[in-house]
Coordinates of C-alpha atoms in Angstrom, one line a residue:
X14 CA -69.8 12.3 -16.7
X15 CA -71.5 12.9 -13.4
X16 CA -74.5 15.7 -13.0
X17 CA -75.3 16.8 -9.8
X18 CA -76.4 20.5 -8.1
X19 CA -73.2 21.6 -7.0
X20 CA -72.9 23.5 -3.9
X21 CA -70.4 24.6 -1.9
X22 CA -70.6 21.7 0.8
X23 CA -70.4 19.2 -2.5
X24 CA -67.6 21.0 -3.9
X25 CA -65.4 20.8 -0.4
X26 CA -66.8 17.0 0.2
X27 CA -65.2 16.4 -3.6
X28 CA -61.7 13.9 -3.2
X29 CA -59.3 13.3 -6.2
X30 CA -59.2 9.8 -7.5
X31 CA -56.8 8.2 -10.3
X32 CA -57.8 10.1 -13.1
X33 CA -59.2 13.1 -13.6
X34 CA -63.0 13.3 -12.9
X35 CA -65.7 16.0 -14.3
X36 CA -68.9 17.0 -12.2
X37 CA -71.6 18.7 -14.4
X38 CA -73.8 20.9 -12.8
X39 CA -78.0 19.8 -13.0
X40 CA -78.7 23.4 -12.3
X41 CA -76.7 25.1 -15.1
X42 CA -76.3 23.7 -18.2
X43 CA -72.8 23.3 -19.3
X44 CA -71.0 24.4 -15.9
X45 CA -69.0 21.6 -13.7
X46 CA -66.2 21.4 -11.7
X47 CA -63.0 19.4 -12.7
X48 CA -60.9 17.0 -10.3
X49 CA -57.3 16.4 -11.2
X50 CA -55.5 13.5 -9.5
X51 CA -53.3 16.2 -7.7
X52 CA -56.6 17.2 -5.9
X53 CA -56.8 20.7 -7.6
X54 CA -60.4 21.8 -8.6
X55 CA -61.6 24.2 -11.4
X56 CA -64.6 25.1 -12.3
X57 CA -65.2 25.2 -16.1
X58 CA -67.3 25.5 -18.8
X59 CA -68.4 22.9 -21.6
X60 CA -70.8 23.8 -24.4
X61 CA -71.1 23.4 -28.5
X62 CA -70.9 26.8 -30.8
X63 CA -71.2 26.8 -34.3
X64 CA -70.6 23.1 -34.2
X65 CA -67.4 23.4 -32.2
X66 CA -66.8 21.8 -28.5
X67 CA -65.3 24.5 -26.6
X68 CA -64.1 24.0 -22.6
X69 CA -62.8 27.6 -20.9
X70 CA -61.9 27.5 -16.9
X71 CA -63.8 29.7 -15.1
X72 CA -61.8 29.8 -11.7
X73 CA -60.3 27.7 -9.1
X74 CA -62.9 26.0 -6.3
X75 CA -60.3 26.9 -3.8
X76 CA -60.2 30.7 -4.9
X77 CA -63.8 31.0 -6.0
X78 CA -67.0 30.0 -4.5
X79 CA -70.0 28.2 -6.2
X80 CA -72.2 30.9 -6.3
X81 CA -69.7 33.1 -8.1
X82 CA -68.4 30.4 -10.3
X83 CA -71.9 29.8 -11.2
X84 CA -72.4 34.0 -12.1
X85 CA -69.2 33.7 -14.0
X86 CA -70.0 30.9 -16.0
X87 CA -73.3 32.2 -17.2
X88 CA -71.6 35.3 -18.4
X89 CA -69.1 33.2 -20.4
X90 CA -71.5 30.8 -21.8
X91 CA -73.9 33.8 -22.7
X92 CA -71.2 35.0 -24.7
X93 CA -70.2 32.3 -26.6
X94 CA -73.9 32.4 -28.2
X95 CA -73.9 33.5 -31.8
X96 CA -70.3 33.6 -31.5
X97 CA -68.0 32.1 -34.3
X98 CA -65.3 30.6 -32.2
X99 CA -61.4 30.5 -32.8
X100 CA -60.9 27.5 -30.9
X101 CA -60.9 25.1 -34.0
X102 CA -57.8 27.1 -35.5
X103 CA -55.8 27.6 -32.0
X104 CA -53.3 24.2 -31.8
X105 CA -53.9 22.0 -28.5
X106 CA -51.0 22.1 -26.4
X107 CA -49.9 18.4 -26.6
X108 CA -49.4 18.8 -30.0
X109 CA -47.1 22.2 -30.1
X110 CA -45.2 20.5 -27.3
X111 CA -44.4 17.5 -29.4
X112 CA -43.6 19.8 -32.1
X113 CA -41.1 21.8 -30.0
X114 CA -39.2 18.4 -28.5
X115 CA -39.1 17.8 -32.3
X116 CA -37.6 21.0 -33.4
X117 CA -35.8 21.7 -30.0
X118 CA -34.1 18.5 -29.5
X119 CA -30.9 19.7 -30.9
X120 CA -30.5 21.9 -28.3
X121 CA -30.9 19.6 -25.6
X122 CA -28.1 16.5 -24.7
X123 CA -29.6 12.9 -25.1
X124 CA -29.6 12.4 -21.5
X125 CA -31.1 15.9 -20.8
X126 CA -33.3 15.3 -23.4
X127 CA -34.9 12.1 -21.8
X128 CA -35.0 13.3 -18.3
X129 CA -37.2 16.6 -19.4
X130 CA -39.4 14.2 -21.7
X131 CA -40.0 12.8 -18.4
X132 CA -40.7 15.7 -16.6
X133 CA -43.1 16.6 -19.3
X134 CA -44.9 13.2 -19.2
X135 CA -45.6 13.2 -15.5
X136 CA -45.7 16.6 -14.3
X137 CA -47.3 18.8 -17.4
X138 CA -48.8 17.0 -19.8
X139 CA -51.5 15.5 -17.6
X140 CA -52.6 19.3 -16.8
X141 CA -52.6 21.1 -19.7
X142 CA -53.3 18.1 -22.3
X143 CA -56.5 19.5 -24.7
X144 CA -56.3 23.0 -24.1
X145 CA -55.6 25.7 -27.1
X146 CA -52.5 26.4 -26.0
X147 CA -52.7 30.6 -27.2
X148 CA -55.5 30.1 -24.0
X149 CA -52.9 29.1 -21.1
X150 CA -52.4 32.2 -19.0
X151 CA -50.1 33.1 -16.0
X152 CA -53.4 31.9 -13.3
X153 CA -53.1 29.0 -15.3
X154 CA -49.0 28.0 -14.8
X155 CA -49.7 29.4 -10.9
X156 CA -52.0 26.7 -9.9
X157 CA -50.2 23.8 -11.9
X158 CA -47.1 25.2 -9.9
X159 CA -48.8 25.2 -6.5
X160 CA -50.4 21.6 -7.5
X161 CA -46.7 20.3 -7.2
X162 CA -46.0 21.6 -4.1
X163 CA -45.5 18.1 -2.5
X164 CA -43.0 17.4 -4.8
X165 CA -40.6 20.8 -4.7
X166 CA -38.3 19.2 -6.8
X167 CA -40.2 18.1 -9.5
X168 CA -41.8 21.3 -9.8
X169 CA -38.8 23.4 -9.8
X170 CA -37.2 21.2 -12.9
X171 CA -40.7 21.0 -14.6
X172 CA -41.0 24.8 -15.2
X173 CA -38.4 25.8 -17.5
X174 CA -39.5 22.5 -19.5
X175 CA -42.2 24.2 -19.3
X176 CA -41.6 27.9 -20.1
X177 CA -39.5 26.2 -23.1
X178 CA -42.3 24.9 -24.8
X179 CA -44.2 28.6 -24.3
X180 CA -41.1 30.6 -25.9
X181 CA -41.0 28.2 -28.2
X182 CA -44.5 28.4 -29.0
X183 CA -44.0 32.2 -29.5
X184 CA -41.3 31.9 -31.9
X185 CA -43.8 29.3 -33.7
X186 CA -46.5 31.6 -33.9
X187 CA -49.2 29.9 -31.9
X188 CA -48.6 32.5 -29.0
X189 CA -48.4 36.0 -29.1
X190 CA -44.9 37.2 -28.9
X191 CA -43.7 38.3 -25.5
X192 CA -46.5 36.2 -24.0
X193 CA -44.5 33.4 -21.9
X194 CA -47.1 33.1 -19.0
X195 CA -44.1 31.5 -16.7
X196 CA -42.4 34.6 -16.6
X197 CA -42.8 35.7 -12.8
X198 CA -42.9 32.2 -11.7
X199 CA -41.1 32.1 -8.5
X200 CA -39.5 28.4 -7.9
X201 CA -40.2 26.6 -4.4
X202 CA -37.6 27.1 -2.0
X203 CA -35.6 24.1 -0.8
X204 CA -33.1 23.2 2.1
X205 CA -29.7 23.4 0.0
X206 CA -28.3 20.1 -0.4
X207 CA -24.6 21.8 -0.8
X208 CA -21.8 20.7 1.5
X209 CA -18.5 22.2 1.5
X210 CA -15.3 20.8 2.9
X211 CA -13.9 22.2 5.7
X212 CA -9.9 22.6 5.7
X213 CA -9.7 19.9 8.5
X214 CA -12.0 17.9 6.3
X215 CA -9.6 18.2 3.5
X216 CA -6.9 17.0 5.4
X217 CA -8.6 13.8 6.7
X218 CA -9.9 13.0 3.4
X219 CA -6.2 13.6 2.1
X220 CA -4.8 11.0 4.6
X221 CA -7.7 8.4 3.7
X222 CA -7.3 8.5 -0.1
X223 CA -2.9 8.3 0.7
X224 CA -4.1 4.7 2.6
X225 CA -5.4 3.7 -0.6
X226 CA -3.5 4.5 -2.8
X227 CA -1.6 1.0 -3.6
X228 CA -5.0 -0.9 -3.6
X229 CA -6.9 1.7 -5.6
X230 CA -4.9 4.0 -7.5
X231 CA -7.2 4.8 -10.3
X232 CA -9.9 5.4 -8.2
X233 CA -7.8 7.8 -5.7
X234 CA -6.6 9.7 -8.9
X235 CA -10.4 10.2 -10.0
X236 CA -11.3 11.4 -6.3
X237 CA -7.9 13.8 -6.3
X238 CA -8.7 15.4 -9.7
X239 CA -12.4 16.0 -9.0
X240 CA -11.3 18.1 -5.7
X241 CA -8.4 19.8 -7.6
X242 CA -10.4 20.6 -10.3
X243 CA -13.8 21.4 -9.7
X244 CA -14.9 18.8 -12.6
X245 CA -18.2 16.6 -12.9
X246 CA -17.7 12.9 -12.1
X247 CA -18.2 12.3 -15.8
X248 CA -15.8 14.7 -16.9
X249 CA -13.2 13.0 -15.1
X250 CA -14.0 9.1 -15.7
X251 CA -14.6 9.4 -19.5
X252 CA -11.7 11.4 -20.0
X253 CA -9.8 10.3 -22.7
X254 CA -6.2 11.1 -23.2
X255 CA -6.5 13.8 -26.7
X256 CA -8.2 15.5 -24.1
X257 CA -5.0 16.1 -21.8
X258 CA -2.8 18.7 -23.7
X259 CA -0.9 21.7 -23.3
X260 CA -1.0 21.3 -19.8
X261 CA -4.9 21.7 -19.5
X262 CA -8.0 19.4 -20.0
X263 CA -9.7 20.4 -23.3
X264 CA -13.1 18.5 -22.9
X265 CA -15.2 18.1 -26.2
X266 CA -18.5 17.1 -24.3
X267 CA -18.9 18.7 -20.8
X268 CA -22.8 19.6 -19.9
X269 CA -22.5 22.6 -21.0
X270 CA -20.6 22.4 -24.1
X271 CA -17.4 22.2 -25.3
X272 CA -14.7 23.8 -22.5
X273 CA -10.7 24.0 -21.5
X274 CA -10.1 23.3 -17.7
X275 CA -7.3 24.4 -16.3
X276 CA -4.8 22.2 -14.3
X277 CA -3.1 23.3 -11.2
X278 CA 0.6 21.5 -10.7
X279 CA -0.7 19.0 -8.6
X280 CA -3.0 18.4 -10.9
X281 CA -1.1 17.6 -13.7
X282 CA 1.5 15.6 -11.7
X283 CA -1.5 13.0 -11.1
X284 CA -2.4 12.6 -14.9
X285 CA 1.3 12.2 -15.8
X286 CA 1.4 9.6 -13.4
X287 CA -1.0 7.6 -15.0
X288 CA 0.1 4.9 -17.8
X289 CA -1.1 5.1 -21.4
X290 CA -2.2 1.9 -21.8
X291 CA -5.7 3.1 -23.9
X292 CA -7.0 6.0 -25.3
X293 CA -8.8 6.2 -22.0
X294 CA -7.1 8.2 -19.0
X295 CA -8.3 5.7 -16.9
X296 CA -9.9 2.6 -18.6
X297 CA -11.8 -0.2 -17.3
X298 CA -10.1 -3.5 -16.4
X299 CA -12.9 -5.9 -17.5
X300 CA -14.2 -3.8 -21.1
X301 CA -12.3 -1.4 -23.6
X302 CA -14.6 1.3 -22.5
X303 CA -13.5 4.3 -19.7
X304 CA -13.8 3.1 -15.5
X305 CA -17.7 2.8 -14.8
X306 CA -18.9 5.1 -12.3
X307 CA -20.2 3.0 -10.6
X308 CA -17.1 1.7 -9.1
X309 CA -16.1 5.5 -8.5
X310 CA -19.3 5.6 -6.2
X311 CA -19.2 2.2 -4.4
X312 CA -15.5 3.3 -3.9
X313 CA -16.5 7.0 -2.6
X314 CA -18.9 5.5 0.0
X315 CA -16.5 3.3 1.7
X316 CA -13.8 6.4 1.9
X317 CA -16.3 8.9 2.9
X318 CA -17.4 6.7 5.6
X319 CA -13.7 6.2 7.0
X320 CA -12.7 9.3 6.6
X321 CA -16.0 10.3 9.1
X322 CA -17.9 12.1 6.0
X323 CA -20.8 10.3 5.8
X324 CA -23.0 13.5 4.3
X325 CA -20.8 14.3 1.4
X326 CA -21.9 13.1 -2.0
X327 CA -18.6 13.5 -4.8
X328 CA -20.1 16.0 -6.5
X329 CA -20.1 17.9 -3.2
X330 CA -16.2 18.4 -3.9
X331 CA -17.2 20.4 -7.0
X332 CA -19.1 22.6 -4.0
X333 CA -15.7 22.8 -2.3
X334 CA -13.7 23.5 -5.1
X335 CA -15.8 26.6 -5.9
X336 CA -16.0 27.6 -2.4
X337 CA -12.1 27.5 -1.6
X338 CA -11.5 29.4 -4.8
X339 CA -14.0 32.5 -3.4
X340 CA -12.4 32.3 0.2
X341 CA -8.9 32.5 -1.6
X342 CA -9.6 35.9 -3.4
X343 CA -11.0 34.3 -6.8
X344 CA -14.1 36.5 -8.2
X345 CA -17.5 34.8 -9.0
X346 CA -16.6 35.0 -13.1
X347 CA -13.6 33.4 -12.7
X348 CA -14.3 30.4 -10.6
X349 CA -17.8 30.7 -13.0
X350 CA -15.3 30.0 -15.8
X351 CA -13.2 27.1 -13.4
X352 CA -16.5 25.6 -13.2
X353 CA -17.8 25.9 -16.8
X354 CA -20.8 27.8 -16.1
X355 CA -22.4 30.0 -18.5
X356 CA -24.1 31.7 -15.6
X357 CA -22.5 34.0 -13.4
X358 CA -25.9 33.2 -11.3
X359 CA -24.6 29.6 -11.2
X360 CA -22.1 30.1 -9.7
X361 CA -23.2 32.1 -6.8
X362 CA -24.9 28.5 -5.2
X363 CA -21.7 26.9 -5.1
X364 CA -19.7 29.8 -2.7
X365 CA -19.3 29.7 0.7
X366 CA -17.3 31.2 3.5
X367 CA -16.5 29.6 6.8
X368 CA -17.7 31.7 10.2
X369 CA -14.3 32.3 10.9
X370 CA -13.6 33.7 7.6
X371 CA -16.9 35.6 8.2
X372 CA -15.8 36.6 11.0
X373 CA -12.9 37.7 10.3
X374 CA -14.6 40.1 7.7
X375 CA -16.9 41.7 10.0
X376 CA -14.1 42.8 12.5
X377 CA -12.3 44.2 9.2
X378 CA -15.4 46.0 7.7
X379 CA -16.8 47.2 11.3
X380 CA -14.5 50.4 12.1
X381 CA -14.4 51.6 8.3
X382 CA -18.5 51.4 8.2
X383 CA -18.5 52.5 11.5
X384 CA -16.4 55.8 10.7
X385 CA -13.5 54.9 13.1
X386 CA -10.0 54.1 12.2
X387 CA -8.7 50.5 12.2

């Protein structure tokens, strides 16, 4: 580990390498400054009581300066003298994280499951790894959450990994209760990525699928249903024919559980048209397994560039689906229940209203707000 006299110019003149990197200072014995590989810098402090190694932060370098880091850390290492510390009895946080993917699992879908290991892997455990978790504190969750600022995305799907593993170290009794510190945490804001169909849009895409039909009916079926049903992709090429009764989809695994989707006319008319040649609505020519989606997709990108809609991913139809359903009079529970969403607040990302609908409503709300008659 490095000793130096740290001062402010060595501090700013300090760059982030592959791994993290601790600076002691030569002036005051078990004070340093830490570099992550993000290129956040904290100031902490290092020293042995009653036997014990015990590392605190004192502040961030980009908050604090030297000097006062320096004050600070006096005061905190003069109080640790004489002190019998808890530190040895307070679980690190690496190890109630593993403990809560073990006990948590359950709760989570395999695929979910390994994507937020993931996320815990690259973006948290690097940060927090060997500190008593009972010592992480809101400053703490702000200043990982600003360190992943270049990656928006990232961050915003590391947090509630995140703020699981703190409830669930509540309930475990290694935090106080009612202590989450990622409460508050407000995620970054991004440029939406949803795209909504416009009625002329509809139409074209209408007269491109019709074109195709003969030479890729299964596929043309799958597009059809996702727009007249507001399904996931999966939803729609796994779905297996027990699941078509009664007139309605009753899926067994959708992401969010178990959930009946209901089937317009049109709808319905495309499934029936479909032969029951496997217990798959629509099975795959070359194994005994469901269409891969990965046909769907190549498929999707040829029609979407024919029918001139270059930016429109599939899933994007799910976004029109949603958004035709509000402009039509539907209420955000019940196209929330349409969709599958346990959130009402999900929901609300998926509506949308044209400017002519929008419009339309201001020259219908503008004399009764503005006292007149209409």
């Amino acid at each position: 580990m490095a000793k130096t006299r740290l001062t402010q110019r060595r501090i700013a003149a300090l760059r982030p390498r592959e791994t993290t990197i601790d600076i002691r200072d030569a002036g005051l014995k078990g004070f340093g400054v830490r570099v992550y590989p993000t290129g956040l810098r904290r100031y902490f402090i290092h020293a042995q009581a009653e036997g014990t190694r015990i590392w605190k932060v004192v502040g961030d370098a980009d908050d604090m300066n030297v000097d006062d880091a320096r004050t600070q850390a006096r005061v905190m290492l003069a109080e640790l003298k004489g002190r019998v510390p808890t530190a040895p009895q307070a679980p690190l946080f690496e190890a109630v994280a593993e403990e809560v993917f073990r006990r948590y699992a359950r709760n989570w879908k395999p695929r979910t499951l390994e994507v937020n290991r993931g996320y815990y892997g690259k973006q948290i455990l690097p940060w927090f790894r060997g500190r008593p978790i009972v010592g992480i504190t809101s400053q703490d969750i702000r200043a990982w959450f600003a360190s992943l600022h270049r990656i928006p995305v990232a961050a915003d799907r590391s947090l509630p990994v995140l703020s699981v593993i703190m409830t669930q170290a509540e309930i475990y009794g290694y935090r106080p209760e009612g202590s989450n510190p990622c409460h508050g945490i407000r995620r970054y804001r991004r440029k939406g990525r949803e795209r909504f169909l416009s009625e002329e849009e509809v139409r074209r895409l209408g007269e491109v699928l019709a074109r195709h039909e003969g030479d890729h009916p299964m596929c043309v079926a799958i597009i059809r249903l996702l727009l007249l049903t507001g399904c996931r992709k999966r939803e729609i090429a796994t779905l297996r024919w027990k699941e078509y009764r009664e007139g309605h989809l009753h899926l067994a695994d959708s992401k969010t559980g178990p959930r009946m989707v209901w089937l317009s006319s049109p709808a319905r008319r495309i499934l029936e048209e479909q032969p029951r040649i496997s217990t798959w609505v629509f099975p795959s020519t070359r194994t005994r397994m469901s269409v891969g989606r990965s046909m769907v997709d190549a498929f999707w990108m040829r029609l979407r560039s024919e029918a001139g809609l270059q930016d429109v991913r599939l899933h994007d139809l799910r976004h029109s689906f949603a958004s035709i359903a509000i402009m039509t009079g539907e209420n955000v529970l019940t196209v929330g229940r349409l969709l599958g969403h346990n959130d009402p607040g999900t929901t609300l990302k998926y509506t949308h209203i044209t400017s002519d609908a929008a419009v339309h409503a201001a020259q219908k709300l503008g004399p009764v707000l503005g006292g007149s008659a209409a």
